[in-house]
Tab-separated table of C-alpha atoms and ligand atoms in Angstrom:
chain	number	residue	atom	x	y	z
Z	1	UNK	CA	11.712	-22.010	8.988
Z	2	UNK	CA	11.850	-20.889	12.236
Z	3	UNK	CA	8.089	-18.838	11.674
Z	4	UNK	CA	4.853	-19.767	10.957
Z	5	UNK	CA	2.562	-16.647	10.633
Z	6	UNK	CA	4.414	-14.331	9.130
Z	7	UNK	CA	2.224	-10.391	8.434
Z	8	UNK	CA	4.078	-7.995	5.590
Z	9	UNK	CA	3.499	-4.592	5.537
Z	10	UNK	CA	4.412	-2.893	2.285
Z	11	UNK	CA	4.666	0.953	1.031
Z	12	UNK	CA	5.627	3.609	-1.566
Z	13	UNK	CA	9.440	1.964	-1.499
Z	14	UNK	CA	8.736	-1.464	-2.746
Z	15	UNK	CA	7.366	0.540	-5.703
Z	16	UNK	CA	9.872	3.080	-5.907
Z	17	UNK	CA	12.102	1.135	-8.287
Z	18	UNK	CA	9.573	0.252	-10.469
Z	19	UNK	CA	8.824	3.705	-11.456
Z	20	UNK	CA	6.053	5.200	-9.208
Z	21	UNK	CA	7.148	8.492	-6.808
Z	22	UNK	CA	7.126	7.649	-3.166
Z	23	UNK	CA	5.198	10.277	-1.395
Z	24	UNK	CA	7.672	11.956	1.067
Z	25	UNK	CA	10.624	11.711	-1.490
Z	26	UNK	CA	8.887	13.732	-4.175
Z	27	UNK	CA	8.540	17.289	-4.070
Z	28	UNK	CA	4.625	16.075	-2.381
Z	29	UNK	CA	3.299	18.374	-5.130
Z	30	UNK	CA	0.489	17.577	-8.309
Z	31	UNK	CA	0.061	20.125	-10.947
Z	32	UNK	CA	0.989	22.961	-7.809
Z	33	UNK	CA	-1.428	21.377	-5.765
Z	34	UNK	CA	-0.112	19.536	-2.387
Z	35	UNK	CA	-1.521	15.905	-2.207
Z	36	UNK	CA	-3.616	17.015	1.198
Z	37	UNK	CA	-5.773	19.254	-1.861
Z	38	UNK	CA	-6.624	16.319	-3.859
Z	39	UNK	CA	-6.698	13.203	-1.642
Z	40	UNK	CA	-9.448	14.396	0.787
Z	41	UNK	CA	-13.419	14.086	0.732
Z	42	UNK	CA	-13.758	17.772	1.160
Z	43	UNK	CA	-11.214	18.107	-2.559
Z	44	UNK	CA	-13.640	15.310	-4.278
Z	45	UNK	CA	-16.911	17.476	-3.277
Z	46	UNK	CA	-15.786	21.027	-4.258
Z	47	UNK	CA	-13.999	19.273	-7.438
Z	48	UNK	CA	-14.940	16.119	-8.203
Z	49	UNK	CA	-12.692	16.694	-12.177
Z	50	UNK	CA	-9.479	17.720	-10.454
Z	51	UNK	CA	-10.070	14.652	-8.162
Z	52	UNK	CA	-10.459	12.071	-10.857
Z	53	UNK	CA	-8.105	13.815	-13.240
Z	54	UNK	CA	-5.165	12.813	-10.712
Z	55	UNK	CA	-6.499	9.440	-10.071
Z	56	UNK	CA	-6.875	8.882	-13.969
Z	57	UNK	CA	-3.276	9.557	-14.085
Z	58	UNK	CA	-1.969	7.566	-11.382
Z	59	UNK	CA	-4.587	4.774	-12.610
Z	60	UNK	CA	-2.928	5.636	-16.550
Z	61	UNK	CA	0.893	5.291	-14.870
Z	62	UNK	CA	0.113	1.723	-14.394
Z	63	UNK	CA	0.607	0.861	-17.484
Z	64	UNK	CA	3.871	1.999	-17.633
Z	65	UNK	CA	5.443	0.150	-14.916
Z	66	UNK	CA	6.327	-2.981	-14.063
Z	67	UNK	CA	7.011	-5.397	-10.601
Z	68	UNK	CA	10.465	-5.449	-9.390
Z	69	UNK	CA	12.461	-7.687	-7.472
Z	70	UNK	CA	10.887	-6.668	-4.186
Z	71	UNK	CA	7.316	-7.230	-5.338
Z	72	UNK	CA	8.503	-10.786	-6.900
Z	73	UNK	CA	10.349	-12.005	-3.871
Z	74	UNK	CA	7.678	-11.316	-1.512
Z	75	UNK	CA	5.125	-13.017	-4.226
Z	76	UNK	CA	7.745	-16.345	-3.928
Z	77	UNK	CA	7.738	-15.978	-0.245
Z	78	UNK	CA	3.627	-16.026	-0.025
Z	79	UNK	CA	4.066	-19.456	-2.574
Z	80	UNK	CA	7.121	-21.435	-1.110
Z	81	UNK	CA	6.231	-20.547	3.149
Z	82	UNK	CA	4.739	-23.111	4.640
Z	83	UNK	CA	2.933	-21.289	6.993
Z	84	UNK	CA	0.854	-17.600	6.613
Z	85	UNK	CA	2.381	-14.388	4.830
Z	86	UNK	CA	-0.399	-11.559	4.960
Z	87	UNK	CA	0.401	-9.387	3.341
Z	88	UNK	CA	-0.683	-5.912	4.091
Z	89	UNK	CA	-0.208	-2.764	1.806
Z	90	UNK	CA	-0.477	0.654	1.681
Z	91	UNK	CA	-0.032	1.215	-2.106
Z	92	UNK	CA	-3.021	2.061	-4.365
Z	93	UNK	CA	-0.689	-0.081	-7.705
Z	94	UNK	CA	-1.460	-3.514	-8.270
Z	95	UNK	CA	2.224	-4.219	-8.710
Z	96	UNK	CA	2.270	-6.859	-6.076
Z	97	UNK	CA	-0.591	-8.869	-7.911
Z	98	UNK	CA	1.216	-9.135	-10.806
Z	99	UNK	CA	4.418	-9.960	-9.173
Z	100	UNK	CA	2.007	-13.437	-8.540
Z	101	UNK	CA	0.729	-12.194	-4.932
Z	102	UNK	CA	-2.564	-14.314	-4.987
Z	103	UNK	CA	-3.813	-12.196	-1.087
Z	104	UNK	CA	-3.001	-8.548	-0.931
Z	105	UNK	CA	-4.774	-5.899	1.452
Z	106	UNK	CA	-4.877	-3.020	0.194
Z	107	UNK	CA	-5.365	-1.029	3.282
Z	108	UNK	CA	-5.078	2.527	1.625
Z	109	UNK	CA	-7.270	1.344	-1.565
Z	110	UNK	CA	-6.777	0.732	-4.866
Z	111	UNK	CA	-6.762	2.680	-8.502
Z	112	UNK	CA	-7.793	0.171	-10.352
Z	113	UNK	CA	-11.292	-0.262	-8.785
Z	114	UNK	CA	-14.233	2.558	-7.876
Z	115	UNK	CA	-17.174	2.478	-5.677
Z	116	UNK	CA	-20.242	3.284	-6.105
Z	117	UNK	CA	-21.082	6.255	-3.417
Z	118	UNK	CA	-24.740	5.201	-3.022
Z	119	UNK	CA	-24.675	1.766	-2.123
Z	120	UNK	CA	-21.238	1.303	-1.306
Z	121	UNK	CA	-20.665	-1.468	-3.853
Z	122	UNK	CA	-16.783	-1.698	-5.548
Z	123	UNK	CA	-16.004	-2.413	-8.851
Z	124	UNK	CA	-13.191	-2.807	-11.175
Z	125	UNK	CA	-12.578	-0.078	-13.116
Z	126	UNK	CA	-9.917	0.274	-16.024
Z	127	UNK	CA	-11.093	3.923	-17.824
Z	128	UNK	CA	-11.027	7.187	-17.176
Z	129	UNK	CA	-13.289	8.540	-14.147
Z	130	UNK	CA	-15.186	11.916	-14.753
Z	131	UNK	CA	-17.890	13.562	-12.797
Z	132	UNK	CA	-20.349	12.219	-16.771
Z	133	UNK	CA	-19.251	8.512	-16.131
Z	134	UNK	CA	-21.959	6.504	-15.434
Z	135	UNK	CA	-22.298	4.040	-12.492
Z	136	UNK	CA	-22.037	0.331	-13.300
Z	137	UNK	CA	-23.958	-0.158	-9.940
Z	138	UNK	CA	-27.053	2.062	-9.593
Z	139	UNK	CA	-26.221	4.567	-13.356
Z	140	UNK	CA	-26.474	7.468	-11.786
Z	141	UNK	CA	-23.801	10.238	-13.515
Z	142	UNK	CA	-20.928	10.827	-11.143
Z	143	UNK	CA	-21.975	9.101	-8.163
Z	144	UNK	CA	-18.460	6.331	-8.930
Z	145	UNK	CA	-14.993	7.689	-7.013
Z	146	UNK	CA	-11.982	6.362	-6.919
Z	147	UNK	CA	-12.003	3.277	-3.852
Z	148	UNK	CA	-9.251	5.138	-2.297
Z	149	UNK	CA	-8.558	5.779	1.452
Z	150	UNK	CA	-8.692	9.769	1.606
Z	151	UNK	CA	-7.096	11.620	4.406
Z	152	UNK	CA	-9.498	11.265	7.039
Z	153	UNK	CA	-10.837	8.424	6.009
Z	154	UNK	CA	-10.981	5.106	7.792
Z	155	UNK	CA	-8.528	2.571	5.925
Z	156	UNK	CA	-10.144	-0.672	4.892
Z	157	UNK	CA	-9.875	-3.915	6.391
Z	158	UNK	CA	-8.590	-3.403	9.979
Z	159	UNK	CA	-10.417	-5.850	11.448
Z	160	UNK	CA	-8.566	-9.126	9.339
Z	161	UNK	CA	-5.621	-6.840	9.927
Z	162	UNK	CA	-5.512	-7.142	13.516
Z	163	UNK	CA	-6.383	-10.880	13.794
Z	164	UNK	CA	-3.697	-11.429	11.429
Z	165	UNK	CA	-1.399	-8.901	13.892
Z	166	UNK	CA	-2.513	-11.308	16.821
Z	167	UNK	CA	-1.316	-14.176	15.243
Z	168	UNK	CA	2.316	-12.967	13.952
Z	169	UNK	CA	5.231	-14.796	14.577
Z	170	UNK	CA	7.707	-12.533	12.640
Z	171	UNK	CA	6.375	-9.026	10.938
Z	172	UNK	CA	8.357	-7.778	8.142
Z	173	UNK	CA	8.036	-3.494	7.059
Z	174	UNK	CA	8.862	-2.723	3.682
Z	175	UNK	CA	9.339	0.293	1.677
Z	176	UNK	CA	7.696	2.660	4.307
Z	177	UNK	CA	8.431	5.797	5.986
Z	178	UNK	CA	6.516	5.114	9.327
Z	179	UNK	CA	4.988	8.627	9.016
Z	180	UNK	CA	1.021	7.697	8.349
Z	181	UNK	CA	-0.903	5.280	11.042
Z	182	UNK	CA	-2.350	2.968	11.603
Z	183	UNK	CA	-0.213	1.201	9.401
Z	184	UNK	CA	2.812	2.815	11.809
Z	185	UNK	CA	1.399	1.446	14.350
Z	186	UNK	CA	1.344	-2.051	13.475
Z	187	UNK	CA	5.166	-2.665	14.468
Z	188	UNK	CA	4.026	-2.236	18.163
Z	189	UNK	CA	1.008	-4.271	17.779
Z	190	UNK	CA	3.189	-7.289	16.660
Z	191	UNK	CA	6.196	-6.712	19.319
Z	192	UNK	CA	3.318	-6.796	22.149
Z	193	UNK	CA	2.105	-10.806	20.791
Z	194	UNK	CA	6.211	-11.147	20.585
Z	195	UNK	CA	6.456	-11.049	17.009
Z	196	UNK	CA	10.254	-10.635	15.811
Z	197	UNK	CA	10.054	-7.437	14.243
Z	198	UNK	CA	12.103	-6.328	10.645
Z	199	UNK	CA	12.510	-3.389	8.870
Z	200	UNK	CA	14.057	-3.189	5.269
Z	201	UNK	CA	13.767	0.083	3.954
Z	202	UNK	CA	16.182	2.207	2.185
Z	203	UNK	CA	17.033	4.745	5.212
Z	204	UNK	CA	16.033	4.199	8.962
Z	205	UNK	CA	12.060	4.823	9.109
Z	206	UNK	CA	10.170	7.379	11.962
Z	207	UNK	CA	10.069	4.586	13.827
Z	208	UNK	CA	13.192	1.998	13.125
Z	209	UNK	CA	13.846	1.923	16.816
Z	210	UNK	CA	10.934	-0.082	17.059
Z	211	UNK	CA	12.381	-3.134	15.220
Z	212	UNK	CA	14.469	-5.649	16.153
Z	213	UNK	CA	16.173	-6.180	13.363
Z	214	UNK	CA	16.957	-3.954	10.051
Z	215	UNK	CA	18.463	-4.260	6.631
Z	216	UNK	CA	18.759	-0.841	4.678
Z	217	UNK	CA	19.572	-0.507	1.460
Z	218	UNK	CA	16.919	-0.889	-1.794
Z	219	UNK	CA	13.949	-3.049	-2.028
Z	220	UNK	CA	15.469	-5.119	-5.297
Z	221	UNK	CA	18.030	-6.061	-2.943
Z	222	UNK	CA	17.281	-6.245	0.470
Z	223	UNK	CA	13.562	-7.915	-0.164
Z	224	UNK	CA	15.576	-10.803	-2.372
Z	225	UNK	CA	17.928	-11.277	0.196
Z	226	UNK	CA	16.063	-11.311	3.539
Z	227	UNK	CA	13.470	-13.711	1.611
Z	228	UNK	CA	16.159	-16.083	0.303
Z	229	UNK	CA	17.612	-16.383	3.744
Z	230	UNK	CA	13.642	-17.280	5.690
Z	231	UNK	CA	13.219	-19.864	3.121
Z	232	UNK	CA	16.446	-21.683	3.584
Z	233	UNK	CA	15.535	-21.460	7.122
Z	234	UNK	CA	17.511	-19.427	9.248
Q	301	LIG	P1	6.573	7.388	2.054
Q	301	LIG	O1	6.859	8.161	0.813
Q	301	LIG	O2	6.181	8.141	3.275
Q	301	LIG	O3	7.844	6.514	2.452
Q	301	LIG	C1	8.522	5.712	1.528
Q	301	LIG	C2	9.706	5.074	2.221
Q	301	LIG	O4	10.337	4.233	1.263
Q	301	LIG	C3	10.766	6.066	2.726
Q	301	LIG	O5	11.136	5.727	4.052
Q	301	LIG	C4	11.936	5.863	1.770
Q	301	LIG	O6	13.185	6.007	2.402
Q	301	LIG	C5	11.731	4.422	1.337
Q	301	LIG	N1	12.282	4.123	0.000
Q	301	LIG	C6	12.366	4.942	-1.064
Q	301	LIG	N2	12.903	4.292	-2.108
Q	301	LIG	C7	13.168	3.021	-1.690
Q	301	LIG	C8	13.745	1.871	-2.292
Q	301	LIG	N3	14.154	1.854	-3.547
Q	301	LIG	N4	13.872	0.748	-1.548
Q	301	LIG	C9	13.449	0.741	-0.242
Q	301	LIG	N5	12.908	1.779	0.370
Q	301	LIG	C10	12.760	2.917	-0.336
Q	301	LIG	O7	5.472	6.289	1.667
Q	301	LIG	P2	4.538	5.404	2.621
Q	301	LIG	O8	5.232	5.093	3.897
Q	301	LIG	O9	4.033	4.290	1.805
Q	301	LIG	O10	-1.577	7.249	2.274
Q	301	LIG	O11	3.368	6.435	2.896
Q	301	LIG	C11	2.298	6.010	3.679
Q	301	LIG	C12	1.018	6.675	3.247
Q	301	LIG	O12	1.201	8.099	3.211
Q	301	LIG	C13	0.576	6.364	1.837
Q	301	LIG	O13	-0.068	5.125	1.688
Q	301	LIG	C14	-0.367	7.493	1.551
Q	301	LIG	C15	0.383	8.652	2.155
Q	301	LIG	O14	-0.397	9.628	2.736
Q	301	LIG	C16	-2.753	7.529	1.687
Q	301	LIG	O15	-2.833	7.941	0.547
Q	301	LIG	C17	-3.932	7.257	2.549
């Protein structure tokens, strides 16, 4: 294969197929509540139930869905490459772990692990949160929330992000809508170390005049494709 380091960045799409709403196709609502009215600091502290009522959900949805295509292609990718894949995503599933991804960033967070608000400290988590649960880490009542990037928030691991973005021969966007940085920023970072840049999405993204090269279409079929045809090397 013509590239060595190779940096993913996934989103909602990759998931889309297996079950889980995207965010901007869906209606954007939860129980009549827009997502900017749960997924913020300001929502957990003036109602910390509602908060962990629609992460409980989310977290209980899990269970329901499995890894497509998309998520197992990229998982053969990150075993067959000779080289790096990082693989950055936005998505708060674990769908790409059990596709077989052994390194995933999980930039925005994920549901299936909490932290502890007074010492910082994440855990995994598989029940129900409430404002009663006790803390694993220091057992204080209610001090656990969901280890979720909230509007607002910083997302988490930025630093290994942009060493791995320094390093890119070839950065691949999947399944994402371009609407939310930093992560739609990252295109730009890779074009200006002279990463070849490729977007496979479904429709053209915000930002699909960025790439250099794009496949549209869905993520069980584009993801499968453009992966078979880096390992045999073209
Ligand atoms: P979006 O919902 O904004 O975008 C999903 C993208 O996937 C769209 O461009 C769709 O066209 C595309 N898509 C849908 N179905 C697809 C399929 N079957 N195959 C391929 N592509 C498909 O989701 P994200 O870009 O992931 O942040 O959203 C980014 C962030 O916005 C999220 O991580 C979340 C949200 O605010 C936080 O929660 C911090």
């Amino acid at each position: 294969m013509r590239y060595q380091n190779i940096v993913i960045l996934t989103g909602a799409g990759v998931s889309a197929e297996s079950g889980l709403n995207t965010f901007r196709g869906a209606d954007g609502l939860w129980e009549n509540h827009r997502l900017e009215e749960v997924a913020t600091p300001e929502a957990f502290a003036r109602d910390p139930q509602l908060v962990q009522r629609f992460y409980n959900q989310r977290r209980h949805q899990l269970n329901s869905v499995v890894p497509n295509a998309a998520h197992i292609a990229i998982a053969q990718l990150q075993r067959e490459h000779s080289g790096a894949v990082f693989l950055i995503t936005q998505n708060v599933d674990d769908l790409h772990e059990r596709a077989g991804s052994e390194f995933v960033l999980h930039m925005h967070g994920e549901l299936k692990r909490a932290r502890c608000q007074s010492t910082g400290k994440v855990v995994p988590i598989e029940d129900d949160l409430s404002p009663d649960t006790a803390c694993t880490v220091c057992a204080a009542s209610g001090c656990l929330r969901p280890n979720v990037v909230w509007f607002g928030e910083m997302p988490i691991g930025m630093d290994a992000i942009e060493v791995a973005l320094n390093q890119a021969d070839l950065f691949i966007s999947i399944g994402t809508s371009g609407n939310v940085y930093p992560a739609a920023g990252f295109v730009q970072l890779a074009r200006q170390v002279g990463a070849h840049t490729v977007e496979l999405n479904l429709e053209p993204s915000q930002g699909a005049n960025l790439f250099q090269e794009h496949h549209h279409g869905m993520a069980s079929e584009v993801v499968p494709a453009y992966v078979a045809e880096l390992l045999a090397g073209s």
